[in-house]
mmCIF file of C-alpha atoms in Angstrom:
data_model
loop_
_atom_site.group_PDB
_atom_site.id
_atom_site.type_symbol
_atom_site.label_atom_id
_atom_site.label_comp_id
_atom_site.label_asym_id
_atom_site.label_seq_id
_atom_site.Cartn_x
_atom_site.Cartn_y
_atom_site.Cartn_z
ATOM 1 C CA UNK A 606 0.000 0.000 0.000
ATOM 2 C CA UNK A 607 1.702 3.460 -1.205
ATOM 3 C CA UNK A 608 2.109 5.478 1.660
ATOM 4 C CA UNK A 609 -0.127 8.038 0.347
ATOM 5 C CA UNK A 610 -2.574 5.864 1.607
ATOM 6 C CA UNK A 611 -1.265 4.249 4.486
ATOM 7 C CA UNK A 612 -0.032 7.088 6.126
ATOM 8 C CA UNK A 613 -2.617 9.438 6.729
ATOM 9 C CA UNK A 614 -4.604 5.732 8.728
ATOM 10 C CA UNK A 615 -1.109 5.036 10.320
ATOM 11 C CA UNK A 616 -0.695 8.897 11.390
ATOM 12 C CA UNK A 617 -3.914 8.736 13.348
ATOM 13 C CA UNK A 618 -3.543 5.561 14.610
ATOM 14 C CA UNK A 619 -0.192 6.113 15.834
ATOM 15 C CA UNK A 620 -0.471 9.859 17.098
ATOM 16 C CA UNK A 621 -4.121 9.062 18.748
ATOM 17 C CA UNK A 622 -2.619 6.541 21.162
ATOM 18 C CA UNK A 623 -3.894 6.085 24.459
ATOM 19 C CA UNK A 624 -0.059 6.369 25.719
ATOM 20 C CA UNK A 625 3.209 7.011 23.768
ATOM 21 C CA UNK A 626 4.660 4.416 21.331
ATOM 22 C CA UNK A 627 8.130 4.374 20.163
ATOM 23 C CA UNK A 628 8.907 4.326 16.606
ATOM 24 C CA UNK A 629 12.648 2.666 15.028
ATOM 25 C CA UNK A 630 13.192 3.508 11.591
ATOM 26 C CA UNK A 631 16.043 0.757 10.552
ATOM 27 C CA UNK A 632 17.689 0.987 6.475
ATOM 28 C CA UNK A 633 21.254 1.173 4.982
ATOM 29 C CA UNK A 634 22.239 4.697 3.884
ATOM 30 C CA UNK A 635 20.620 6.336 0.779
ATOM 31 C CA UNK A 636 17.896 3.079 1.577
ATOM 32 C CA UNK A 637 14.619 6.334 2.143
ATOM 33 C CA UNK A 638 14.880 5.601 5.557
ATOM 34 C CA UNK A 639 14.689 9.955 6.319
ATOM 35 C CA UNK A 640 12.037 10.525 3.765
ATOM 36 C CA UNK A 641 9.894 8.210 5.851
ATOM 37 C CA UNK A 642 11.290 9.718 9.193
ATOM 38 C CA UNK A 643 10.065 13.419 7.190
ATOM 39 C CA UNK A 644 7.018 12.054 6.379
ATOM 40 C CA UNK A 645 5.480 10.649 9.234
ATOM 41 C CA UNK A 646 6.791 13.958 11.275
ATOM 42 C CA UNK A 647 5.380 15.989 8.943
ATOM 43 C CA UNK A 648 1.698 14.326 9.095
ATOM 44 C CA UNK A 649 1.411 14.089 12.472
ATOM 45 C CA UNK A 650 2.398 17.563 12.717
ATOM 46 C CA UNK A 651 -0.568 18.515 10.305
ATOM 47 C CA UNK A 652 -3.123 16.154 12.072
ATOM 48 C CA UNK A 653 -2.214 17.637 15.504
ATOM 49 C CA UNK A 654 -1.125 21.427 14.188
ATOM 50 C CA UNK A 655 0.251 22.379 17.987
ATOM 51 C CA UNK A 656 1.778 19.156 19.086
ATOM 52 C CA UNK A 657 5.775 19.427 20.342
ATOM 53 C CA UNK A 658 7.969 17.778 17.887
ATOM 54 C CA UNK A 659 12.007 17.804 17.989
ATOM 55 C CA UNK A 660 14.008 16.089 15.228
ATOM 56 C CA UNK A 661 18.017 15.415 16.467
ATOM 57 C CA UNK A 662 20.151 15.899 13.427
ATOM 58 C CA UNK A 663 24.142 15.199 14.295
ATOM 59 C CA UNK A 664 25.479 14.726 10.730
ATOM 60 C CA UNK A 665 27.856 17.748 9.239
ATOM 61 C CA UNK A 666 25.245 18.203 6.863
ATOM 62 C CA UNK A 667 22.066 16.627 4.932
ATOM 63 C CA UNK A 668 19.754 18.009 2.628
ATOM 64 C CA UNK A 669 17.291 16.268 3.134
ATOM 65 C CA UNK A 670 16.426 17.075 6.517
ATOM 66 C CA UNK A 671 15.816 20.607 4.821
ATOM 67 C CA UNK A 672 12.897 18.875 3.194
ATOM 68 C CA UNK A 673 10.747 19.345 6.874
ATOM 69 C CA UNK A 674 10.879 22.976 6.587
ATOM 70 C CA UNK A 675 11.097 23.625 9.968
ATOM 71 C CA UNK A 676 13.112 25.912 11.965
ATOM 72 C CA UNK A 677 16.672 25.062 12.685
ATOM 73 C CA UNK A 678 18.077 25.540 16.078
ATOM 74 C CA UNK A 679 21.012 25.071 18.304
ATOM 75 C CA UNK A 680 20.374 25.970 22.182
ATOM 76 C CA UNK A 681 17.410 25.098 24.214
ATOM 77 C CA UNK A 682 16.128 28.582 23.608
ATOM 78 C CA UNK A 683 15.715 27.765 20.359
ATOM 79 C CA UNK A 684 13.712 24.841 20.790
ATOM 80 C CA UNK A 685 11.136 25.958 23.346
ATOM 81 C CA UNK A 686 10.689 29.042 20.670
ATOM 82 C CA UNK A 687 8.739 26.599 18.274
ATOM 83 C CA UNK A 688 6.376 23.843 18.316
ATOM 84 C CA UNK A 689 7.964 21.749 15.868
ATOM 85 C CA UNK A 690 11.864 22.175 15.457
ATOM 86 C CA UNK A 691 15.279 20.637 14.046
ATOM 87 C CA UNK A 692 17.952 20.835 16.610
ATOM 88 C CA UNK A 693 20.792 20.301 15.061
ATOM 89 C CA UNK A 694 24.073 21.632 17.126
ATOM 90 C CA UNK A 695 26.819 21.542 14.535
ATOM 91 C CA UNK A 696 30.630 22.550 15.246
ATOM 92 C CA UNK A 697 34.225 22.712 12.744
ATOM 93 C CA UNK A 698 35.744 20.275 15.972
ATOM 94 C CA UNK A 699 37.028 17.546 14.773
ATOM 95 C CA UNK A 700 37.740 13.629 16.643
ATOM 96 C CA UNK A 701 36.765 13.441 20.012
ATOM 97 C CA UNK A 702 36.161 17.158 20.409
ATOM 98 C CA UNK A 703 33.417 17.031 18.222
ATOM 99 C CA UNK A 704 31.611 13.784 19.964
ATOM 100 C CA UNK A 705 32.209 15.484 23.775
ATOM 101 C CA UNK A 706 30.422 18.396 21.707
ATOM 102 C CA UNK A 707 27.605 16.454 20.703
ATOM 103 C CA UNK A 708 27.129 14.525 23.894
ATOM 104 C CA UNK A 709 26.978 17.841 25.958
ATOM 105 C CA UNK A 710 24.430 19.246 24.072
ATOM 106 C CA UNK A 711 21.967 16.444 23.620
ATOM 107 C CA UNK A 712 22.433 15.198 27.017
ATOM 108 C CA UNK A 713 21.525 19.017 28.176
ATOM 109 C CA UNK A 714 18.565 18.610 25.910
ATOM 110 C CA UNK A 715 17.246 15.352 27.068
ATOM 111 C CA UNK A 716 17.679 15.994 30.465
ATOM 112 C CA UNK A 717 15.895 19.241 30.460
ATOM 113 C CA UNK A 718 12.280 17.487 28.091
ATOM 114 C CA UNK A 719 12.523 14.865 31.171
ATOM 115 C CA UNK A 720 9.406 16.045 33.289
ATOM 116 C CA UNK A 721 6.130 14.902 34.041
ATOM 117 C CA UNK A 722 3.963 15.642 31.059
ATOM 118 C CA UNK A 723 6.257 16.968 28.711
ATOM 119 C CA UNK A 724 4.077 15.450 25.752
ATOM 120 C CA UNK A 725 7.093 15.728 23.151
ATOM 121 C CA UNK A 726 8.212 13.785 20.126
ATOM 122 C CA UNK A 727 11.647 13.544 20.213
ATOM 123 C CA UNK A 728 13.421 12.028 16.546
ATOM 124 C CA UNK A 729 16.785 10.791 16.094
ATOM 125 C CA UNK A 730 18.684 11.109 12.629
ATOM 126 C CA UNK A 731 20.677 8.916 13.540
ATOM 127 C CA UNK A 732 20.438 6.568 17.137
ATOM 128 C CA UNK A 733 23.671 4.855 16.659
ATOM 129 C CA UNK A 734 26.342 7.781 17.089
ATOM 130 C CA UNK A 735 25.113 8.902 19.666
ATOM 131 C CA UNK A 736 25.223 5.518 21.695
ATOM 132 C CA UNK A 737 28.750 6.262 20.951
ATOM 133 C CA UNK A 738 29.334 9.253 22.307
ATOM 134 C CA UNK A 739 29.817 8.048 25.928
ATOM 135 C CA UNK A 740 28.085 5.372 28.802
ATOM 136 C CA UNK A 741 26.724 8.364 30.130
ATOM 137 C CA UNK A 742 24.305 9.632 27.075
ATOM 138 C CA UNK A 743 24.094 5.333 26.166
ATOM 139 C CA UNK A 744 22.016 5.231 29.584
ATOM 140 C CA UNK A 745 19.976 8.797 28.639
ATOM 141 C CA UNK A 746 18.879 7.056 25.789
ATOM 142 C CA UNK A 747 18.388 3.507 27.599
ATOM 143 C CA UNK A 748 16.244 5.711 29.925
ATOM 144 C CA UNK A 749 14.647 7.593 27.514
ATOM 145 C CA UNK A 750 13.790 4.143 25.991
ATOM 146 C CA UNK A 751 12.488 2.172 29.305
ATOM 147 C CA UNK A 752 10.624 5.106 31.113
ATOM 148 C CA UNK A 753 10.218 8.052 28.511
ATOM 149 C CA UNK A 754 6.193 6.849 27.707
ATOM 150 C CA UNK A 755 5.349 7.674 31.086
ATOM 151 C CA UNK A 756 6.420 11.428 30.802
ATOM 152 C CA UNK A 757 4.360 11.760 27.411
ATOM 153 C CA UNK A 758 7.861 11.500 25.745
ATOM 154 C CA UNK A 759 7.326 9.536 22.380
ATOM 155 C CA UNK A 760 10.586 8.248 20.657
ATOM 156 C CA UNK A 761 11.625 7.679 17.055
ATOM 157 C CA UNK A 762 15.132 6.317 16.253
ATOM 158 C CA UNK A 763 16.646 5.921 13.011
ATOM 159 C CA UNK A 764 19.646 3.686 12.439
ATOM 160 C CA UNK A 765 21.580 2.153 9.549
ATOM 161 C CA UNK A 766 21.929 -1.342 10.521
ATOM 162 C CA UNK A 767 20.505 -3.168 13.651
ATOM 163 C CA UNK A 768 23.882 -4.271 15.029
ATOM 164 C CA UNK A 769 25.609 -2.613 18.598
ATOM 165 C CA UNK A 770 21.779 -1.445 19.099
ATOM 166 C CA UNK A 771 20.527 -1.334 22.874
ATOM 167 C CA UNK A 772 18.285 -3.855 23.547
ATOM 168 C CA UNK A 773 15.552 -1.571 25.251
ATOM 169 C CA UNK A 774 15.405 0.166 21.285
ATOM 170 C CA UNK A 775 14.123 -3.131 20.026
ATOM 171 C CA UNK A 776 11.937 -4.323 23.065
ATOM 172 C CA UNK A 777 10.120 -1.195 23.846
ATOM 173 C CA UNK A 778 9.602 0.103 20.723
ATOM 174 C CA UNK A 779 5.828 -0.860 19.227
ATOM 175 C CA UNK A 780 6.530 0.344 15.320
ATOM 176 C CA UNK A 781 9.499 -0.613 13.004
ATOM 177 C CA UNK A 782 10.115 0.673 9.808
ATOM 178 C CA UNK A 783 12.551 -1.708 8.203
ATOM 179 C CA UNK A 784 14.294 -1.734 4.674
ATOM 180 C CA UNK A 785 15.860 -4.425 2.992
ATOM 181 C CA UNK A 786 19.855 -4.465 3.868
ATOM 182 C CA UNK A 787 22.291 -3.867 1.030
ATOM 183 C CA UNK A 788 24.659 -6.941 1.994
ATOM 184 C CA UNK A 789 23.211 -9.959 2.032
ATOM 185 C CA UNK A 790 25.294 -10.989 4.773
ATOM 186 C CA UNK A 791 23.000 -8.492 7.019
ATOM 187 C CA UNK A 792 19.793 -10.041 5.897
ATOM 188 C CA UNK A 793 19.142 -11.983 9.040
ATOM 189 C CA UNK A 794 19.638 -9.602 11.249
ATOM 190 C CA UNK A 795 17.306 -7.104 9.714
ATOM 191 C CA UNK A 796 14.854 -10.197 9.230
ATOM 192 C CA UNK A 797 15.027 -10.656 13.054
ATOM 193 C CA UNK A 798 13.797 -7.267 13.585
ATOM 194 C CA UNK A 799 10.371 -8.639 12.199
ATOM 195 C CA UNK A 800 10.199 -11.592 13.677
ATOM 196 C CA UNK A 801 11.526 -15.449 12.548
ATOM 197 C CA UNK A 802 14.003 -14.624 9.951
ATOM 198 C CA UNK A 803 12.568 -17.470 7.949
ATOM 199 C CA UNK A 804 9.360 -15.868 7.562
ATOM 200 C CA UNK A 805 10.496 -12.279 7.109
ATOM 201 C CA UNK A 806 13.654 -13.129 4.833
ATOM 202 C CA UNK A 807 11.899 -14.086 2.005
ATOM 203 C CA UNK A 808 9.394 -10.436 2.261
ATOM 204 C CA UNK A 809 12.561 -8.022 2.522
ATOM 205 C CA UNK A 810 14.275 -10.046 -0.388
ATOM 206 C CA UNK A 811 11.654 -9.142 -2.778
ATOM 207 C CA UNK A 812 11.011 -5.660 -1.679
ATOM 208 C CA UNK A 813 11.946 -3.355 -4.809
ATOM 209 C CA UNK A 814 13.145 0.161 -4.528
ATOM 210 C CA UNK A 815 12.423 2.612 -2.022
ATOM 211 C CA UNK A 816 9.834 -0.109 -0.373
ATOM 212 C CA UNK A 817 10.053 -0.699 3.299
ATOM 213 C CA UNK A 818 7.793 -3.399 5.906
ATOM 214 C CA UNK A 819 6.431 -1.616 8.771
ATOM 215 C CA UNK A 820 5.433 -3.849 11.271
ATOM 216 C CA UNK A 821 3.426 -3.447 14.851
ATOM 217 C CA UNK A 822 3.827 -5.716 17.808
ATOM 218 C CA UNK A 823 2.347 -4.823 21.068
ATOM 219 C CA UNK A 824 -1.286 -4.571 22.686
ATOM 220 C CA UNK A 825 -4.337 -2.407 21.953
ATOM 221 C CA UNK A 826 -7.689 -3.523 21.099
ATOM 222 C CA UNK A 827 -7.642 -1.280 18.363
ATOM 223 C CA UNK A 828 -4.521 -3.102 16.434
ATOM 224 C CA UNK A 829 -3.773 -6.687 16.084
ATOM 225 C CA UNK A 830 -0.248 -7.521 17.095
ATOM 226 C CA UNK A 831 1.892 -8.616 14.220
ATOM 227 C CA UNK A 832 0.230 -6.690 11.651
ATOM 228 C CA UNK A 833 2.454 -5.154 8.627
ATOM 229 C CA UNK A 834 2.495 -3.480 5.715
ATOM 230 C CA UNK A 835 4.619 -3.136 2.838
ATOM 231 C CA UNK A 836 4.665 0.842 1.851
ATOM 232 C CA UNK A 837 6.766 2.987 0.014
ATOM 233 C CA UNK A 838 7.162 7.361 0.208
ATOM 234 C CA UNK A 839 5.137 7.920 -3.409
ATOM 235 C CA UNK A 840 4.847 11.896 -2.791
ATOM 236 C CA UNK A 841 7.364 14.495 -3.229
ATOM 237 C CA UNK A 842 8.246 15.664 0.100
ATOM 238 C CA UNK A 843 8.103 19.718 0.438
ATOM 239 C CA UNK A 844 7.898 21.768 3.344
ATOM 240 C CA UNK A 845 4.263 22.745 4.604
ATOM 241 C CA UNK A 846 4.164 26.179 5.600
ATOM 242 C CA UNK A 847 2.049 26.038 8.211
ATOM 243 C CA UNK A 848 5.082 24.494 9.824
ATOM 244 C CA UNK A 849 7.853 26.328 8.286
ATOM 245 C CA UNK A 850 6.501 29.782 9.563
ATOM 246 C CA UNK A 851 5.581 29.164 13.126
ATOM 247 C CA UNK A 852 6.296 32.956 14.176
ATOM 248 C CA UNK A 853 3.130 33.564 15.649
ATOM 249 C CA UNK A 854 2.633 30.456 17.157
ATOM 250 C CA UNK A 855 2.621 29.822 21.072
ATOM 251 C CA UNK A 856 6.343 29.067 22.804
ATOM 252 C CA UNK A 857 6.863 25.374 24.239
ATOM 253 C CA UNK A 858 6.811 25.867 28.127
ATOM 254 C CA UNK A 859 9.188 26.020 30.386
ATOM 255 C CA UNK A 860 11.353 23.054 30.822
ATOM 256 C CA UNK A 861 13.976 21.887 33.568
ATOM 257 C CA UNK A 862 16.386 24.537 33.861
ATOM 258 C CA UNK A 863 19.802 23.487 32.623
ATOM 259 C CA UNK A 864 21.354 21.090 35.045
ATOM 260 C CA UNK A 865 23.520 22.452 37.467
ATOM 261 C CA UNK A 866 27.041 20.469 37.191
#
C-alpha cells in the first residue's frame, strides 16, 4: 500500500494513542529511511497542528532534513521558541572534540524534556552515534527508551543497521520501519527485527526500490499484534508552511532549567 494511503490511517492511529509508542526507523544509507522519518513527522504535525515535535540531526550536513521545513536551532532557547523544530548543534571540531560536543548538548537537551507531562516527540537522525558518544548519554537514551512513555515523551530512532543497538530500542519500541539491507550478509539480522528470519527473509528479499515493511507488535484492542504493511514514500516531500513559519505560534513551556554540574 503506497504510503499516500497508508499514512494518513497510520498517522492517526499512531499519534491518537492512548499512551506514547516508540517508533525505530532501521535501512542502509541512501535506503529512504529519512524521507519516511520526514514524512510521518510531517503528518502528524498537520493532524495535531500544535503538538511538540524535535528532530536530532548530528550529521555535518544533509539536505534532506531541509525537506521538513522547519526551523533550525542550536540551544534550548531555540527549541522551546517553536512547536515543531530541528535541533541540530553543529561545530568545525574535529575527533573526540566534536563527539564530547555532541554529547553535551543532547544530554543538556534530554535531560531538560525529562518532566512529568512533557508530551514531546523527540526524533533521532541517527540513534547509533550517539550511543557512541559516551556510557553516560548510552544510559539517557536507555532511559529515555524504558521510562520516557510515562512522561508523554514519544521516541523515534533511526539507524543504519541493527547491530551494537541497545536492547531496550528493540523491546520497547511498538513500530518498526525496516528496509531491505544492502549486503546480504546483514539479511538476518534485519529479518530478526520482524520476527523469525525465515518468515520475514523471504518479504525483505523481494522488496523493490524505495519499499520498506512496517510492522506493529504490542497490545491495543484497536490493532492486532503482528500486523504489517509493505509501503513505500510515493509523494514528493516539500515543506508545509504552516510548519515552516511558526512565528506567531505559542512558545513550548518552560522546561527543567539546565542542570547544574
Amino acid at each position: 500500500m503506497p504510503w499516500s494511503q497508508l499514512g494518513p490511517e497510520w498517522v492517526e492511529v499512531w499519534a491518537d494513542a492512548p499512551q506514547p509508542e516508540h517508533v525505530e526507523i532501521t535501512g542502509q544509507t541512501g535506503s529512504g529511511k529519512t524521507y519516511v522519518l520526514i514524512a510521518l513527522l510531517q503528518q502528524r504535525a498537520v493532524r495535531h497542528r500544535d503538538d511538540r515535535e524535535i528532530l536530532v540531526a548530528t550529521k555535518p550536513a544533509d539536505d534532506t532534513l531541509r525537506l521538513l521545513g522547519w526551523p533550525i536551532v542550536d540551544d534550548f532557547d531555540g527549541v522551546r521558541a517553536y512547536r515543531q523544530v530541528i535541533f541540530w548543534p553543529r561545530t568545525d571540531l574535529t575527533g573526540t572534540a566534536r563527539k564530547r560536543f555532541h554529547a553535551e548538548r543532547i544530554a543538556d537537551l534530554l535531560n531538560r524534556l525529562w518532566v512529568p507531562n512533557s508530551n514531546v516527540v523527540v526524533a533521532f537522525d541517527e540513534i547509533g552515534y550517539l550511543e557512541s558518544l559516551g556510557p553516560e548519554l548510552k544510559a539517557l537514551i536507555d532511559m529515555y527508551w524504558r521510562e520516557a512513555r510515562s512522561l508523554g515523551i514519544w521516541m523515534i530512532a533511526m539507524k543504519q543497521r541493527p547491530v551494537h543497538v541497545n536492547r531496550s530500542q528493540h523491546s520497547e519500541s511498538r513500530w518498526k520501519f525496516v528496509f531491505p539491507p544492502a549486503d546480504r550478509g546483514d539479511m538476518r539480522r534485519f529479518a530478526e527485527l520482524l520476527g523469525p528470519p525465515k518468515e520475514w527473509e523471504p518479504v525483505l528479499d523481494e522488496l523493490t526500490g524505495r519499499q520498506f515493511v512496517l510492522k506493529y507488535s504490542g497490545r491495543r484492542e484497536d490493532l492486532v499484534d503482528g500486523v504489517a504493511y509493505v509501503s513505500w514514500i510515493d509523494e514528493r516531500l516539500a515543506p508545509i508552511p504552516a510548519q515552516a513559519d511558526q512565528k506567531k505560534r505559542a512558545p513550548m513551556p518552560q522546561y527543567r532549567k539546565k542542570p547544574s554540574r
